[in-house]
Coordinates of C-alpha atoms in Angstrom, one line a residue:
X1 CA -21.6 130.0 54.4
X2 CA -17.9 130.4 55.2
X3 CA -16.1 133.5 53.9
X4 CA -14.0 132.8 50.9
X5 CA -10.4 133.9 51.7
X6 CA -7.6 134.9 49.3
X7 CA -4.2 133.2 49.4
X8 CA -2.8 136.4 50.9
X9 CA -5.5 136.3 53.6
X10 CA -4.5 132.7 54.5
X11 CA -0.8 133.4 54.6
X12 CA -1.3 136.5 56.7
X13 CA -3.5 134.6 59.1
X14 CA -0.9 131.9 59.4
X15 CA 1.9 134.4 59.9
X16 CA -0.1 136.1 62.7
X17 CA -0.7 132.8 64.4
X18 CA 3.0 131.8 64.2
X19 CA 4.2 135.2 65.3
X20 CA 1.8 135.1 68.3
X21 CA 2.8 131.6 69.4
X22 CA 5.3 132.1 72.3
X23 CA 6.6 128.6 71.9
X24 CA 7.7 129.3 68.3
X25 CA 9.4 132.7 68.9
X26 CA 12.3 131.4 71.0
X27 CA 13.1 127.8 70.2
X28 CA 16.1 125.5 69.8
X29 CA 16.0 123.1 66.9
X30 CA 18.4 120.2 66.3
X31 CA 19.0 118.8 62.8
X32 CA 21.3 118.3 59.9
X33 CA 22.2 121.1 57.5
X34 CA 21.7 120.6 53.8
X35 CA 21.4 122.7 50.7
X36 CA 23.7 125.3 52.4
X37 CA 24.3 128.6 50.5
X38 CA 26.4 131.5 51.6
X39 CA 25.2 134.5 49.8
X40 CA 28.5 136.4 49.4
X41 CA 27.0 139.7 48.4
X42 CA 24.7 140.0 51.4
X43 CA 26.5 137.7 53.9
X44 CA 23.2 135.8 54.6
X45 CA 23.1 132.0 55.1
X46 CA 20.3 130.0 53.4
X47 CA 19.9 126.3 54.1
X48 CA 17.6 123.4 55.1
X49 CA 17.5 121.8 58.5
X50 CA 16.3 118.2 58.4
X51 CA 16.1 115.0 60.4
X52 CA 15.1 111.5 59.4
X53 CA 11.5 112.3 58.7
X54 CA 11.1 116.0 57.9
X55 CA 12.8 119.2 56.9
X56 CA 12.3 123.0 57.2
X57 CA 13.9 126.0 55.5
X58 CA 16.1 128.3 57.5
X59 CA 17.7 131.7 57.0
X60 CA 20.5 133.4 59.0
X61 CA 21.1 137.1 58.3
X62 CA 24.6 138.6 58.2
X63 CA 24.3 140.5 61.5
X64 CA 24.1 137.1 63.1
X65 CA 26.5 135.1 60.8
X66 CA 29.4 137.4 61.7
X67 CA 29.4 136.1 65.3
X68 CA 29.7 132.4 64.4
X69 CA 33.0 130.6 65.3
X70 CA 32.6 128.2 62.4
X71 CA 31.3 127.9 58.8
X72 CA 28.3 125.6 58.4
X73 CA 28.6 122.8 55.9
X74 CA 26.3 120.3 54.4
X75 CA 26.0 117.2 56.5
X76 CA 26.9 119.1 59.7
X77 CA 24.7 118.5 62.7
X78 CA 23.8 121.8 64.4
X79 CA 21.5 123.3 67.0
X80 CA 19.7 126.4 65.9
X81 CA 18.2 129.1 68.1
X82 CA 15.6 131.4 66.6
X83 CA 11.9 131.7 65.7
X84 CA 9.6 130.0 63.3
X85 CA 8.1 132.4 60.8
X86 CA 6.1 132.4 57.6
X87 CA 7.3 134.1 54.5
X88 CA 3.9 135.5 53.3
X89 CA 4.7 136.0 49.7
X90 CA 5.6 132.3 49.0
X91 CA 3.8 130.7 51.9
X92 CA 7.0 129.2 53.1
X93 CA 7.5 128.3 56.7
X94 CA 11.1 128.8 57.8
X95 CA 13.4 129.2 60.8
X96 CA 14.8 132.7 61.3
X97 CA 18.2 131.6 62.9
X98 CA 19.7 134.0 65.4
X99 CA 22.5 131.7 66.6
X100 CA 23.9 128.3 65.7
X101 CA 26.1 125.9 67.6
X102 CA 27.7 122.6 66.3
X103 CA 25.9 119.6 67.8
X104 CA 28.4 117.5 69.7
X105 CA 32.2 117.2 69.7
X106 CA 32.3 115.9 66.2
X107 CA 31.0 119.3 65.0
X108 CA 33.5 121.1 67.2
X109 CA 36.3 119.1 65.6
X110 CA 34.9 119.9 62.2
X111 CA 34.8 123.6 63.0
X112 CA 38.4 123.3 64.3
X113 CA 39.5 121.7 61.0
X114 CA 37.9 124.6 59.1
X115 CA 39.8 127.2 61.1
X116 CA 43.0 125.2 60.8
X117 CA 42.8 125.2 57.0
X118 CA 42.1 128.9 56.8
X119 CA 45.0 129.8 59.1
X120 CA 47.3 127.4 57.2
X121 CA 46.4 129.1 54.0
X122 CA 47.4 132.4 55.6
X123 CA 50.8 131.0 56.5
X124 CA 50.2 131.3 60.3
X125 CA 51.7 127.8 60.8
X126 CA 54.6 128.2 58.4
X127 CA 57.7 126.5 60.0
X128 CA 59.9 129.2 58.4
X129 CA 58.3 131.8 60.6
X130 CA 59.2 130.0 63.8
X131 CA 62.0 131.5 65.8
X132 CA 64.5 129.9 68.2
X133 CA 64.2 130.7 71.9
X134 CA 67.0 132.8 73.5
X135 CA 69.4 130.5 75.4
X136 CA 69.6 132.7 78.6
X137 CA 66.4 134.7 78.9
X138 CA 66.3 137.6 81.4
X139 CA 62.6 138.4 81.4
X140 CA 59.9 135.7 80.9
X141 CA 56.3 136.7 80.5
X142 CA 53.2 134.5 81.1
X143 CA 49.7 135.2 79.6
X144 CA 47.4 133.1 81.7
X145 CA 44.9 133.3 84.5
X146 CA 46.1 135.1 87.6
X147 CA 44.2 132.5 89.8
X148 CA 45.0 129.4 87.9
X149 CA 47.6 126.7 88.8
X150 CA 49.5 127.2 85.5
X151 CA 51.3 130.4 86.7
X152 CA 52.1 128.8 90.1
X153 CA 53.6 125.8 88.4
X154 CA 55.7 127.9 86.1
X155 CA 57.0 130.1 88.9
X156 CA 57.9 127.1 91.1
X157 CA 59.8 125.4 88.3
X158 CA 61.7 128.5 87.2
X159 CA 62.6 129.4 90.8
X160 CA 64.2 126.0 91.2
X161 CA 65.8 125.6 87.7
X162 CA 66.5 129.2 86.7
X163 CA 66.1 131.7 89.5
X164 CA 67.9 134.5 87.7
X165 CA 65.0 135.2 85.3
X166 CA 62.4 137.8 86.1
X167 CA 58.9 136.3 85.8
X168 CA 56.1 138.6 84.7
X169 CA 52.4 137.7 84.9
X170 CA 50.1 139.2 82.3
X171 CA 46.6 138.2 83.6
X172 CA 44.0 137.0 81.0
X173 CA 40.8 135.0 80.9
X174 CA 41.5 131.6 79.6
X175 CA 38.0 130.2 79.4
X176 CA 34.6 131.4 78.3
X177 CA 33.2 133.7 75.6
X178 CA 35.5 136.7 76.5
X179 CA 38.7 134.6 76.8
X180 CA 39.9 135.0 73.2
X181 CA 39.8 138.8 73.3
X182 CA 41.5 138.8 76.8
X183 CA 44.3 136.5 75.6
X184 CA 44.9 138.7 72.5
X185 CA 45.0 141.8 74.7
X186 CA 47.6 140.1 77.0
X187 CA 49.8 139.1 74.0
X188 CA 49.6 142.7 72.7
X189 CA 50.5 144.1 76.2
X190 CA 53.5 141.7 76.3
X191 CA 55.0 143.3 73.2
X192 CA 56.0 146.4 75.2
X193 CA 57.2 144.6 78.3
X194 CA 60.8 144.0 77.1
X195 CA 60.4 140.3 77.3
X196 CA 62.7 137.6 76.0
X197 CA 60.2 134.8 76.0
X198 CA 56.4 134.7 76.3
X199 CA 54.4 131.7 77.5
X200 CA 50.7 131.6 76.6
X201 CA 48.5 128.9 78.0
X202 CA 46.5 127.4 80.8
X203 CA 46.1 124.1 82.7
X204 CA 44.3 121.1 81.3
X205 CA 40.6 120.7 80.6
X206 CA 38.1 119.5 78.1
X207 CA 38.0 120.5 74.5
X208 CA 35.3 123.1 75.3
X209 CA 37.4 124.4 78.2
X210 CA 40.4 124.9 75.8
X211 CA 38.3 126.3 73.0
X212 CA 39.6 129.9 73.5
X213 CA 43.0 128.7 72.3
X214 CA 41.4 127.5 69.1
X215 CA 40.3 131.0 68.3
X216 CA 41.6 132.3 65.0
X217 CA 42.4 135.8 66.4
X218 CA 44.5 134.2 69.3
X219 CA 46.5 132.2 66.7
X220 CA 47.0 135.4 64.6
X221 CA 48.1 137.3 67.7
X222 CA 50.7 134.6 68.5
X223 CA 51.9 134.7 64.9
X224 CA 52.3 138.5 65.0
X225 CA 54.1 138.5 68.3
X226 CA 57.6 140.0 68.1
X227 CA 58.5 138.0 71.3
X228 CA 59.1 134.3 70.8
X229 CA 56.0 132.4 72.1
X230 CA 55.7 129.1 73.8
X231 CA 52.2 127.6 73.7
X232 CA 51.4 125.8 77.0
X233 CA 47.8 124.6 76.7
X234 CA 47.6 121.7 79.1
X235 CA 46.3 119.0 76.9
X236 CA 48.8 116.5 75.6
X237 CA 46.3 114.7 73.3
X238 CA 44.8 117.5 71.3
X239 CA 46.8 120.2 69.5
X240 CA 45.2 123.7 69.5
X241 CA 45.6 126.4 66.9
X242 CA 47.7 128.3 69.5
X243 CA 50.1 125.4 69.6
X244 CA 50.4 125.4 65.8
X245 CA 51.0 129.1 65.6
X246 CA 53.5 129.3 68.4
X247 CA 57.3 129.1 67.9
X248 CA 57.4 126.2 70.3
X249 CA 54.7 123.9 71.8
X250 CA 54.8 122.6 75.3
X251 CA 52.3 119.9 76.5
X252 CA 51.9 121.6 79.9
X253 CA 52.7 124.9 81.6
X254 CA 55.4 123.0 83.6
X255 CA 57.0 121.7 80.5
X256 CA 56.9 125.3 79.0
X257 CA 58.9 126.5 82.0
X258 CA 61.5 123.8 81.4
X259 CA 61.7 124.8 77.7
X260 CA 61.8 128.5 78.4
X261 CA 65.1 128.4 80.3
X262 CA 67.9 125.9 81.0
X263 CA 68.3 124.4 84.5
X264 CA 70.9 125.7 86.9
X265 CA 72.5 122.2 87.0
X266 CA 72.8 122.2 83.2
X267 CA 74.4 125.6 83.2
X268 CA 76.9 124.7 85.9
X269 CA 77.7 121.5 84.0
X270 CA 78.2 123.4 80.8
X271 CA 80.3 126.0 82.6
X272 CA 82.5 123.2 84.0
X273 CA 82.9 121.7 80.5
X274 CA 83.7 125.1 79.0
X275 CA 86.2 125.7 81.8
X276 CA 87.8 122.4 81.1
X277 CA 88.0 123.0 77.4
X278 CA 89.4 126.5 78.1
X279 CA 92.1 125.1 80.4
X280 CA 93.1 122.5 77.8
X281 CA 93.1 125.2 75.1
X282 CA 95.2 127.5 77.2
X283 CA 97.6 124.7 78.1
X284 CA 98.0 123.7 74.5
X285 CA 98.4 127.4 73.5
X286 CA 101.1 127.9 76.2
X287 CA 102.9 124.8 75.0
X288 CA 102.7 126.0 71.5
X289 CA 104.0 129.5 72.4
X290 CA 106.8 127.9 74.5
X291 CA 107.9 125.8 71.6
X292 CA 107.7 128.9 69.4
X293 CA 109.7 130.9 72.0
X294 CA 112.4 128.2 72.0
X295 CA 112.6 128.2 68.2
X296 CA 112.9 132.0 68.2
X297 CA 115.6 131.9 70.9
X298 CA 117.6 129.5 68.8
X299 CA 117.1 131.6 65.8
X300 CA 118.0 134.7 67.8
X301 CA 121.1 133.0 69.1
X302 CA 122.1 132.0 65.6
X303 CA 121.6 135.6 64.4
X304 CA 122.8 137.5 67.4
X305 CA 125.7 139.9 67.1
X306 CA 127.9 137.9 69.5
X307 CA 127.3 134.7 67.4
X308 CA 128.0 136.6 64.2
X309 CA 131.1 138.2 65.6
X310 CA 132.4 134.8 66.9
X311 CA 131.7 133.2 63.5
X312 CA 133.4 136.1 61.7
X313 CA 136.3 136.0 64.1
X314 CA 136.7 132.2 63.4
X315 CA 136.6 132.9 59.8
X316 CA 139.1 135.7 60.1
X317 CA 141.5 133.4 62.0
X318 CA 141.1 130.8 59.3
X319 CA 141.7 133.4 56.6
X320 CA 144.7 134.7 58.4
X321 CA 146.2 131.2 58.6
X322 CA 145.5 130.7 55.0
X323 CA 147.0 134.0 54.2
X324 CA 150.1 133.2 56.3
X325 CA 150.4 129.9 54.5
X326 CA 149.9 131.6 51.1
X327 CA 152.4 134.3 52.1
X328 CA 155.0 131.8 53.1
X329 CA 154.5 130.0 49.9
X330 CA 154.8 133.2 47.9
X331 CA 158.0 134.3 49.6
X332 CA 159.8 130.9 50.2
X333 CA 159.4 129.7 46.6
X334 CA 161.0 132.8 45.0
X335 CA 163.7 132.9 47.7
X336 CA 164.5 129.2 47.1
X337 CA 164.7 129.9 43.4
X338 CA 166.8 132.9 44.0
X339 CA 169.1 130.9 46.1
X340 CA 169.4 128.2 43.4
X341 CA 170.1 130.9 40.8
X342 CA 172.6 132.5 43.2
X343 CA 174.3 129.1 43.6
X344 CA 174.3 128.6 39.9
X345 CA 175.8 132.0 39.3
X346 CA 178.3 131.5 42.1
X347 CA 179.3 128.3 40.5
X348 CA 179.8 130.1 37.2
X349 CA 181.8 133.0 38.8
X350 CA 185.2 133.0 37.1
X351 CA 186.8 134.5 40.1
X352 CA 186.0 131.4 42.1
X353 CA 188.7 129.7 40.1
X354 CA 191.3 132.1 41.4
X355 CA 190.9 130.6 44.8
X356 CA 192.5 127.4 43.5
X357 CA 195.7 129.3 42.3
X358 CA 194.6 130.6 39.0
X359 CA 194.9 134.2 37.8
X360 CA 192.9 136.3 35.4
X361 CA 194.6 138.7 32.9
X362 CA 192.9 141.9 31.8
X363 CA 193.9 144.2 29.0
X364 CA 192.2 147.2 30.3
X365 CA 188.8 146.0 31.2
X366 CA 188.8 143.2 28.7
X367 CA 189.5 139.7 29.9
X368 CA 192.3 138.1 28.0
X369 CA 191.5 134.5 27.2
X370 CA 194.2 134.0 24.5
X371 CA 197.8 135.0 24.1
X372 CA 197.0 136.1 20.6
X373 CA 195.1 139.0 22.2
X374 CA 198.3 140.5 23.6
X375 CA 201.3 142.2 22.1
X376 CA 204.7 142.9 23.4
X377 CA 205.0 146.0 25.5
X378 CA 201.3 146.1 26.4
X379 CA 200.3 146.9 29.9
X380 CA 198.1 144.3 31.6
X381 CA 196.5 143.6 34.9
X382 CA 196.8 140.2 36.6
X383 CA 194.0 139.4 38.9
X384 CA 194.6 137.0 41.8
X385 CA 192.2 135.8 44.4
X386 CA 193.5 138.1 47.1
X387 CA 194.5 141.1 44.8
X388 CA 196.0 142.1 41.5
X389 CA 199.3 143.2 40.0
X390 CA 200.3 145.5 37.1
X391 CA 202.7 144.1 34.5
X392 CA 204.0 144.7 31.0
X393 CA 204.1 142.1 28.2
X394 CA 207.8 141.6 27.2
X395 CA 207.0 139.0 24.6
X396 CA 204.1 136.9 23.2
X397 CA 205.0 133.3 22.7
X398 CA 202.6 131.0 20.8
X399 CA 201.9 127.6 22.3
X400 CA 204.1 124.8 21.0
X401 CA 202.4 121.7 19.9
X402 CA 203.8 118.6 21.5
X403 CA 204.8 115.7 19.3

C-alpha cells in the first residue's frame, strides 16, 4: 500500500523536483503581461505571464526591478529570464524573474513613451529652458565615440566652414549597456572645459543602436548642462529623448557642425554688408554734420563781432544822419522865425522912417507925438536919421483946421 502523504509533503516534493531540474532554473519565457501590480512599499513586481492557451504567475523582486529600463504594463509582450519555482505554502507554481526585456520594437517604443512622459512631467523638455547658441563660438566640444565617423564629419565641416573654432573631443561610448553612463560622464566633464557649445551624438543606426540616447539619465544630464547642447543622433526619422532635452536638435552630426557655427562665407558676406551699411551711415552722418557746420557758420557770421560792429556802424551812421536832419530842423526853424520876427520888428522901427526925411522929437527921453506935450522955452532933442540936434521951443502953435 502506497504511503499517504500530506499536502506539505507533496508541495515539498514538487519544489525539490522543480529546483533540481536544470532546464527550469535558467529559462527564457515569452508571453503577455497581465494583472500587473507594483508593490510600492517593497518595490516588488507581481504579475501573470500568459499566451493564447495558458498562464503562469510571476514575481520580480526589487533588487532586480531597479535595473529595468522600462515599467511593465498590462498587455505588454515581454521575455522573462529566471527560474520556475513552487511556492510551497500555497502550492503555486511561479516564475522568479531575474530580468525582463520588451519583446520586439513595439515594446521598445512603449518603453520610450513611458520615459518620455516621465521626463516631460519633470520639465526636461520645457521649451522655456532651451537656450540660444552663441553666434561666434570659440570652443566647441563633442561627446561621441573617438573611433566613430561622427567626430571626423564634424571636424571636416568646421575646418572648412569655421576654422577659427577650437574643436575638443570628449570620448564616450555611444552604444551598449555602458554607453549611458559614459555619455553622462562626458557631459559632466564638458562643464569644466570652458566650452561655448557642446555637441552630443553619434552616427546613424537602428533603434537598438541609438537606445543609449533614450536613457533618462542622459536626457537629465543634457538638461542640467550649463553649456548649450546640440543633440546630433544620426537618425532623421526617430526623435530620441536626448533630442528633446537638448537646446537644439540636429538630424546628423554634420548638420550639428553647421548649426554650431556660421560659415566663413556667411561671415564675410555679413561683414561686407555691415561695412556697406557703416559706410552709408558715415556718409550720411558726414553730410549731416556738414550741413550743421554750414548752419553754424552762418549763425556765427551773423553773430560775429565784425558783423555786429558793421551793423552797429551802419545804425550809427543812420542815426547820425537823422540827428543831423533833426538838428538842422531844430536850428533852421527857430532861426527863420527869428528872422521873420526881426523883419517885423525892423518894419516897426520908428527910426526907419527917419531915412525918408522925417525926424523924431524927444523931450528928455520921452518921444513927443503931439504939440500939446510941449511948452514954450522947453529944451528938446530932434533926432534925424544921421544924427540929432538940440533946440528950444519958442512957441507952441496948435494946428489950424482947414475949411
